[in-house]
Tab-separated table of C-alpha atoms in Angstrom:
chain	number	residue	atom	x	y	z
A	1	MET	CA	0.000	0.000	0.000
A	2	ARG	CA	1.328	3.442	-0.947
A	3	VAL	CA	0.413	6.023	1.723
A	4	LEU	CA	0.882	9.790	1.784
A	5	GLY	CA	1.561	11.009	5.331
A	6	ILE	CA	0.716	14.555	6.453
A	7	GLU	CA	1.900	16.129	9.730
A	8	THR	CA	0.550	19.547	10.812
A	9	SER	CA	0.100	19.243	14.569
A	10	CYS	CA	2.098	22.332	15.541
A	11	ASP	CA	4.708	24.469	13.771
A	12	GLU	CA	6.213	22.079	11.229
A	13	THR	CA	4.653	20.956	7.972
A	14	GLY	CA	5.742	17.421	7.168
A	15	VAL	CA	4.860	15.231	4.194
A	16	ALA	CA	6.134	11.769	3.266
A	17	LEU	CA	5.337	8.906	0.921
A	18	TYR	CA	5.613	5.396	2.369
A	19	ASP	CA	5.173	2.114	0.533
A	20	SER	CA	4.461	-1.032	2.549
A	21	GLU	CA	6.672	-3.054	0.186
A	22	GLN	CA	9.431	-0.569	-0.714
A	23	GLY	CA	9.601	1.477	2.492
A	24	LEU	CA	10.014	5.258	2.640
A	25	LEU	CA	10.060	6.707	-0.878
A	26	ALA	CA	10.411	10.437	-0.142
A	27	HIS	CA	9.847	12.984	2.588
A	28	ALA	CA	10.008	16.746	3.096
A	29	LEU	CA	9.682	19.107	6.033
A	30	TYR	CA	9.102	22.833	6.327
A	31	SER	CA	9.809	24.396	9.721
A	32	GLN	CA	8.155	27.619	10.899
A	33	VAL	CA	10.802	28.223	13.565
A	34	GLY	CA	12.035	31.445	11.973
A	35	MET	CA	8.556	32.951	11.943
A	36	HIS	CA	7.672	32.042	15.528
A	37	ALA	CA	11.087	32.997	16.929
A	38	ASP	CA	10.069	36.671	16.786
A	39	TYR	CA	7.303	35.891	19.306
A	40	GLY	CA	9.304	33.585	21.577
A	41	GLY	CA	6.964	30.663	20.927
A	42	VAL	CA	4.359	29.222	18.585
A	43	VAL	CA	1.468	31.509	17.602
A	44	PRO	CA	-1.373	29.081	16.725
A	45	GLU	CA	-3.115	31.267	14.120
A	46	LEU	CA	0.120	31.972	12.274
A	47	ALA	CA	0.985	28.280	12.352
A	48	SER	CA	-2.346	27.335	10.768
A	49	ARG	CA	-2.021	29.917	8.004
A	50	ASP	CA	1.487	28.782	7.161
A	51	HIS	CA	0.360	25.145	6.938
A	52	VAL	CA	-2.256	26.287	4.399
A	53	ARG	CA	0.461	27.934	2.302
A	54	LYS	CA	3.024	25.138	2.464
A	55	LEU	CA	1.130	21.848	2.574
A	56	LEU	CA	0.080	21.317	-1.046
A	57	PRO	CA	3.438	22.445	-2.508
A	58	LEU	CA	5.167	19.999	-0.148
A	59	CYS	CA	2.832	17.204	-1.270
A	60	ASP	CA	3.726	17.915	-4.900
A	61	GLN	CA	7.429	18.045	-4.009
A	62	VAL	CA	7.363	14.659	-2.285
A	63	LEU	CA	5.426	13.006	-5.100
A	64	ALA	CA	7.851	14.432	-7.659
A	65	GLU	CA	10.867	13.185	-5.718
A	66	ALA	CA	9.323	9.720	-5.545
A	67	GLY	CA	8.491	9.757	-9.240
A	68	CYS	CA	4.789	9.376	-8.489
A	69	SER	CA	1.580	11.244	-9.187
A	70	ARG	CA	-1.467	11.734	-6.993
A	71	ALA	CA	-3.173	8.957	-8.948
A	72	ASP	CA	-0.565	6.543	-7.561
A	73	LEU	CA	-1.706	7.123	-3.985
A	74	GLU	CA	-3.649	4.293	-2.380
A	75	ALA	CA	-4.351	5.960	0.975
A	76	ILE	CA	-3.692	9.128	2.967
A	77	ALA	CA	-2.795	9.445	6.652
A	78	TYR	CA	-2.726	12.693	8.608
A	79	THR	CA	-2.139	13.772	12.194
A	80	ALA	CA	-5.499	13.989	13.969
A	81	GLY	CA	-4.115	14.882	17.402
A	82	PRO	CA	-2.888	15.789	19.913
A	83	GLY	CA	-1.954	19.259	18.726
A	84	LEU	CA	-3.201	22.759	17.922
A	85	ILE	CA	-6.791	22.507	16.704
A	86	GLY	CA	-6.379	24.940	13.799
A	87	ALA	CA	-3.196	23.272	12.592
A	88	LEU	CA	-4.787	19.829	12.852
A	89	MET	CA	-7.785	20.992	10.834
A	90	VAL	CA	-5.539	22.108	7.961
A	91	GLY	CA	-3.959	18.677	7.609
A	92	GLY	CA	-7.260	16.869	8.053
A	93	SER	CA	-9.026	19.057	5.497
A	94	VAL	CA	-6.353	18.563	2.837
A	95	ALA	CA	-6.181	14.822	3.498
A	96	HIS	CA	-9.934	14.351	3.194
A	97	ALA	CA	-10.195	16.576	0.117
A	98	MET	CA	-7.497	14.544	-1.618
A	99	GLY	CA	-9.063	11.280	-0.476
A	100	LEU	CA	-12.416	12.319	-1.887
A	101	ALA	CA	-10.882	13.379	-5.193
A	102	LEU	CA	-8.804	10.205	-5.516
A	103	ASP	CA	-11.432	7.853	-4.053
A	104	CYS	CA	-8.991	6.384	-1.551
A	105	PRO	CA	-9.243	5.767	2.215
A	106	VAL	CA	-8.131	8.416	4.708
A	107	LEU	CA	-7.106	7.914	8.330
A	108	GLY	CA	-6.353	10.283	11.201
A	109	VAL	CA	-3.266	9.160	13.141
A	110	HIS	CA	-2.265	9.764	16.759
A	111	HIS	CA	0.756	12.076	16.783
A	112	MET	CA	2.506	10.290	19.646
A	113	GLU	CA	1.926	6.879	18.077
A	114	GLY	CA	3.761	8.278	15.079
A	115	HIS	CA	6.715	9.261	17.287
A	116	LEU	CA	6.620	5.929	19.079
A	117	LEU	CA	6.819	3.993	15.799
A	118	ALA	CA	9.378	6.272	14.075
A	119	PRO	CA	12.288	3.914	14.927
A	120	MET	CA	10.509	1.274	12.822
A	121	LEU	CA	11.712	3.239	9.791
A	122	GLU	CA	15.331	2.374	10.600
A	123	GLU	CA	17.339	-0.493	9.146
A	124	HIS	CA	17.297	-2.365	12.456
A	125	PRO	CA	13.912	-1.666	14.093
A	126	PRO	CA	13.051	-2.854	17.623
A	127	ALA	CA	10.979	-5.984	18.136
A	128	PHE	CA	7.946	-6.039	20.427
A	129	PRO	CA	7.642	-5.769	23.363
A	130	PHE	CA	9.619	-2.697	24.387
A	131	VAL	CA	9.462	0.292	26.720
A	132	ALA	CA	9.140	3.652	24.973
A	133	LEU	CA	10.224	6.991	26.391
A	134	LEU	CA	8.180	9.588	24.536
A	135	VAL	CA	9.839	12.900	25.214
A	136	SER	CA	8.785	15.875	23.108
A	137	GLY	CA	7.761	19.483	23.603
A	138	GLY	CA	4.449	18.712	25.281
A	139	HIS	CA	4.827	15.100	26.388
A	140	THR	CA	7.027	13.055	28.693
A	141	GLN	CA	5.701	9.525	28.997
A	142	LEU	CA	6.862	5.977	29.584
A	143	VAL	CA	4.838	3.332	27.758
A	144	ARG	CA	5.068	-0.443	27.584
A	145	VAL	CA	4.472	-1.409	23.957
A	146	SER	CA	3.372	-4.975	23.233
A	147	GLY	CA	2.280	-4.240	19.660
A	148	ILE	CA	0.793	-1.464	17.558
A	149	GLY	CA	-2.080	-0.096	19.604
A	150	GLU	CA	-1.176	-2.237	22.625
A	151	TYR	CA	0.033	0.498	24.939
A	152	GLU	CA	0.247	0.487	28.724
A	153	LEU	CA	1.006	3.889	30.210
A	154	LEU	CA	3.652	3.411	32.898
A	155	GLY	CA	4.425	7.022	33.745
A	156	ASP	CA	3.429	10.533	32.694
A	157	SER	CA	4.311	14.104	33.569
A	158	VAL	CA	2.148	15.659	36.270
A	159	ASP	CA	3.043	19.194	35.125
A	160	ASP	CA	5.673	20.461	32.672
A	161	ALA	CA	7.088	18.027	30.126
A	162	ALA	CA	10.855	17.853	29.666
A	163	GLY	CA	10.688	19.745	26.369
A	164	GLU	CA	8.637	22.520	27.951
A	165	ALA	CA	11.148	22.765	30.782
A	166	PHE	CA	13.979	23.150	28.262
A	167	ASP	CA	12.112	25.951	26.497
A	168	LYS	CA	11.390	27.780	29.747
A	169	ALA	CA	14.976	27.431	30.933
A	170	ALA	CA	16.088	28.909	27.622
A	171	LYS	CA	13.888	31.973	28.151
A	172	MET	CA	15.334	32.467	31.629
A	173	LEU	CA	18.828	32.385	30.137
A	174	GLY	CA	17.874	34.828	27.380
A	175	LEU	CA	18.250	32.259	24.612
A	176	PRO	CA	16.211	32.370	21.397
A	177	TYR	CA	13.388	30.034	20.414
A	178	PRO	CA	13.370	27.029	20.096
A	179	GLY	CA	14.946	26.631	23.487
A	180	GLY	CA	15.926	22.962	23.737
A	181	PRO	CA	18.767	22.920	21.188
A	182	GLN	CA	19.967	26.327	22.425
A	183	VAL	CA	20.259	25.106	26.023
A	184	SER	CA	22.106	21.978	24.911
A	185	ALA	CA	24.538	24.002	22.801
A	186	LEU	CA	25.230	26.386	25.677
A	187	ALA	CA	25.650	23.450	28.081
A	188	GLU	CA	28.575	22.221	25.984
A	189	LYS	CA	30.510	25.285	27.212
A	190	GLY	CA	29.533	24.761	30.844
A	191	ILE	CA	31.697	23.506	33.697
A	192	ASP	CA	30.432	20.185	34.972
A	193	GLY	CA	29.704	20.216	38.703
A	194	ARG	CA	29.701	23.948	39.422
A	195	PHE	CA	25.980	23.710	40.142
A	196	ARG	CA	23.930	20.661	41.044
A	197	PHE	CA	20.209	20.856	40.416
A	198	PRO	CA	17.621	18.454	41.916
A	199	ARG	CA	16.525	15.302	40.092
A	200	PRO	CA	12.749	15.660	40.550
A	201	MET	CA	10.709	12.718	41.862
A	202	THR	CA	13.644	10.304	41.788
A	203	ASP	CA	13.781	10.086	45.596
A	204	ARG	CA	10.471	8.221	45.690
A	205	PRO	CA	9.129	5.122	43.941
A	206	GLY	CA	7.098	5.360	40.755
A	207	LEU	CA	7.478	6.458	37.161
A	208	ALA	CA	5.759	9.851	37.155
A	209	PHE	CA	7.635	12.964	36.000
A	210	SER	CA	7.557	16.543	37.262
A	211	PHE	CA	9.759	19.329	35.923
A	212	SER	CA	8.051	22.427	37.341
A	213	GLY	CA	10.172	22.321	40.501
A	214	LEU	CA	13.347	22.093	38.446
A	215	LYS	CA	12.171	25.101	36.459
A	216	THR	CA	11.704	27.071	39.686
A	217	TYR	CA	15.105	25.997	41.003
A	218	THR	CA	16.679	27.154	37.745
A	219	ARG	CA	14.954	30.545	37.958
A	220	ASN	CA	16.037	31.027	41.574
A	221	THR	CA	19.647	30.161	40.718
A	222	ILE	CA	19.694	32.620	37.818
A	223	GLU	CA	18.139	35.385	39.928
A	224	ALA	CA	20.650	34.815	42.733
A	225	LEU	CA	23.549	35.050	40.276
A	226	ARG	CA	22.076	38.207	38.778
A	227	GLU	CA	21.693	39.862	42.200
A	228	GLN	CA	25.306	38.998	43.008
A	229	GLY	CA	26.481	40.420	39.677
A	230	ASP	CA	27.840	37.009	38.679
A	231	LEU	CA	25.545	36.197	35.763
A	232	ASP	CA	28.164	36.297	33.022
A	233	GLU	CA	28.256	34.062	29.949
A	234	GLN	CA	30.233	31.344	31.731
A	235	ALA	CA	27.724	31.284	34.571
A	236	LYS	CA	24.870	30.928	32.085
A	237	ALA	CA	26.675	28.015	30.444
A	238	ASP	CA	27.233	26.398	33.840
A	239	VAL	CA	23.537	26.756	34.679
A	240	ALA	CA	22.593	25.236	31.319
A	241	ARG	CA	24.968	22.340	31.982
A	242	ALA	CA	23.477	21.692	35.410
A	243	PHE	CA	19.917	21.957	34.107
A	244	GLU	CA	20.519	19.554	31.223
A	245	ALA	CA	22.294	17.090	33.531
A	246	ALA	CA	19.306	17.122	35.900
A	247	VAL	CA	16.831	16.396	33.106
A	248	VAL	CA	19.010	13.677	31.589
A	249	ASP	CA	19.633	11.975	34.932
A	250	THR	CA	15.930	12.077	35.801
A	251	LEU	CA	14.890	10.535	32.495
A	252	THR	CA	17.610	7.885	32.757
A	253	ILE	CA	16.635	6.861	36.295
A	254	LYS	CA	12.981	6.556	35.314
A	255	CYS	CA	13.835	4.518	32.199
A	256	ARG	CA	15.868	2.082	34.264
A	257	ARG	CA	12.930	1.641	36.623
A	258	ALA	CA	10.513	1.235	33.714
A	259	LEU	CA	12.569	-1.523	32.062
A	260	LYS	CA	12.561	-3.435	35.331
A	261	ALA	CA	8.855	-2.837	36.010
A	262	ALA	CA	7.856	-3.908	32.481
A	263	ASP	CA	10.321	-6.825	32.417
A	264	CYS	CA	11.678	-5.599	29.074
A	265	HIS	CA	15.172	-5.466	27.621
A	266	ARG	CA	14.481	-3.035	24.789
A	267	LEU	CA	14.105	0.723	25.154
A	268	VAL	CA	12.864	3.089	22.450
A	269	ILE	CA	13.327	6.844	22.826
A	270	ALA	CA	11.273	9.059	20.539
A	271	GLY	CA	10.227	12.686	20.188
A	272	GLY	CA	12.173	15.895	19.734
A	273	VAL	CA	14.172	15.668	22.974
A	274	SER	CA	15.367	12.178	21.964
A	275	ALA	CA	17.838	13.918	19.641
A	276	ASN	CA	19.684	15.282	22.695
A	277	LYS	CA	23.252	13.959	22.592
A	278	ARG	CA	23.742	13.659	26.360
A	279	LEU	CA	20.427	11.883	26.807
A	280	ARG	CA	21.343	9.282	24.194
A	281	GLU	CA	24.743	8.713	25.761
A	282	ALA	CA	23.286	8.339	29.260
A	283	LEU	CA	20.565	5.920	28.144
A	284	GLU	CA	23.017	3.807	26.180
A	285	THR	CA	25.321	3.583	29.208
A	286	MET	CA	22.397	2.643	31.437
A	287	ALA	CA	21.154	0.053	28.933
A	288	ASP	CA	24.585	-1.568	28.722
A	289	LYS	CA	24.583	-2.040	32.480
A	290	GLN	CA	21.052	-3.473	32.340
A	291	ARG	CA	21.917	-5.703	29.368
A	292	ALA	CA	19.264	-3.914	27.340
A	293	GLU	CA	19.159	-2.405	23.851
A	294	VAL	CA	18.340	1.198	22.953
A	295	PHE	CA	16.614	2.223	19.723
A	296	TYR	CA	15.858	5.669	18.350
A	297	ALA	CA	15.015	7.307	15.063
A	298	ARG	CA	17.537	9.219	12.968
A	299	PRO	CA	17.668	12.931	13.932
A	300	GLU	CA	15.337	14.165	11.167
A	301	PHE	CA	12.639	11.766	12.386
A	302	CYS	CA	12.939	12.724	16.067
A	303	THR	CA	11.115	16.010	15.579
A	304	ASP	CA	7.665	16.198	13.974
A	305	ASN	CA	7.682	14.746	10.460
A	306	GLY	CA	5.462	13.203	7.816
A	307	ALA	CA	7.363	9.903	7.618
A	308	MET	CA	6.257	8.739	11.053
A	309	ILE	CA	2.626	9.551	10.218
A	310	ALA	CA	2.834	7.748	6.883
A	311	TYR	CA	4.290	4.636	8.543
A	312	ALA	CA	1.876	4.546	11.487
A	313	GLY	CA	-1.058	5.254	9.188
A	314	CYS	CA	-0.004	2.536	6.773
A	315	GLN	CA	-0.037	-0.118	9.510
A	316	ARG	CA	-3.566	0.788	10.559
A	317	LEU	CA	-4.835	1.237	7.007
A	318	LEU	CA	-3.548	-2.244	6.144
A	319	ALA	CA	-5.628	-3.517	9.054
A	320	GLY	CA	-8.731	-1.962	7.454
A	321	GLN	CA	-9.053	1.136	9.612
A	322	HIS	CA	-10.105	4.487	8.117
A	323	ASP	CA	-12.056	7.625	9.046
A	324	GLU	CA	-15.746	6.837	8.928
A	325	SER	CA	-17.293	10.205	9.732
A	326	GLY	CA	-15.153	12.921	8.190
A	327	ILE	CA	-12.241	14.934	9.552
A	328	VAL	CA	-10.899	13.999	12.975
A	329	ALA	CA	-9.156	16.718	14.999
A	330	THR	CA	-8.542	15.904	18.662
A	331	PRO	CA	-6.342	18.383	20.574
A	332	ARG	CA	-6.199	16.054	23.608
A	333	TRP	CA	-6.071	12.321	22.954
A	334	PRO	CA	-4.747	9.718	25.445
A	335	LEU	CA	-2.351	7.316	23.754
A	336	ASP	CA	-3.595	4.306	25.689
A	337	SER	CA	-7.111	4.841	24.329
A	338	LEU	CA	-6.083	3.634	20.862
A	339	ALA	CA	-7.406	0.338	19.567
A	340	PRO	CA	-4.886	-2.444	18.916
A	341	ILE	CA	-4.347	-3.738	15.406
A	342	PRO	CA	-5.919	-7.208	15.157
C-alpha cells in the first residue's frame, strides 16, 4: 500500500510517501521556527495559516521526488491529534479533500503513536515488546508497547514536560526560540559540577515525571547570580549544563525503573528531545549495564515529520481502519485509548 503522510500538529509541515513493500520513498519538512522565533513561541493562528500555504506544494514536491503522481496514492494518513486545533484541521481538510478526489481511504493518526513507531523506519527496528520513552515538547511519557495499539502507560508528567522545561529554561537564560537545542549548545561550554540541580521525583518510587520544581530551582539560581552580579556568559553556560544534567539523569533513572517494572530489555526513545546527545549517551550507558538495547530514530525523524505519520497510518490502514465520519481533529487524545491492530 502506498500512503501519503501529512503532519501539521504544531509548527512544522511534514509530508512523506511510504510504501508497505518498498519502504520510505520520499519525505520533506518545512519548519516555521524562523517565523515564531520573533514571538518567543508558537502563535497558533500563524501556524495554521502557514500550513495552508506550504502543505500542497510539499505534497507535490514529495510526489515528484518519488516519481509518483497523486493517482498513484492508495491511501492518505494525517495527524489527527494531539496538537493545535487549527493546525490539525488544515492537515485533516487537505487529506480528506485529496481522499475524496482520488477515491482512496483516509485515516487520522495519533501524533505520539507516530513518534513511538518512528524507529521502525530504521534499518534495524526494535521488536515487540519494548518500553518507549516519549519525550517531546508537550509530552514526557513511559509506555510499555506490546504491539501497535497495545500500549500500557507506565508514567506521565504531572506538570511540565521535559521539552517545555527546556524551552522555559532557555527563556530564563535569554536564549532564542526554540529553546531545547539552544540550552544543549550552551551546556557544551559549561563547567560540569559547578551547580547541582535536583533530580525531581527520583527520591520516591514510581514512574511519574515533574519538571516544574526544576524550572523554579533554575529561575532562583539565575536570579541569585544576577543579584550577586555574577551572571556572566560562563555562569549561564554552567547553569545550562546543570539543568541539562538534571533532566538527563531524571529521564535515565525513570527509564531504568521502567525496564525493570515492564520486564523488558528493549528501550525506544522518541520525540524531539530524543535527539539530545547527552540523553542518548546516558541511556546507552544505562542500557549496557542493564543488558538492554536502545533504539531511536535518525535525527530528522525525532522532531515532527510526515514519515512517522505515513508509517503509522499505513499499519492501521492495512488492518482496514479508516475515518468513517469525516475529519478527525482531537487536541487532547490519550495514547492508551487507541485500539490495537488485530
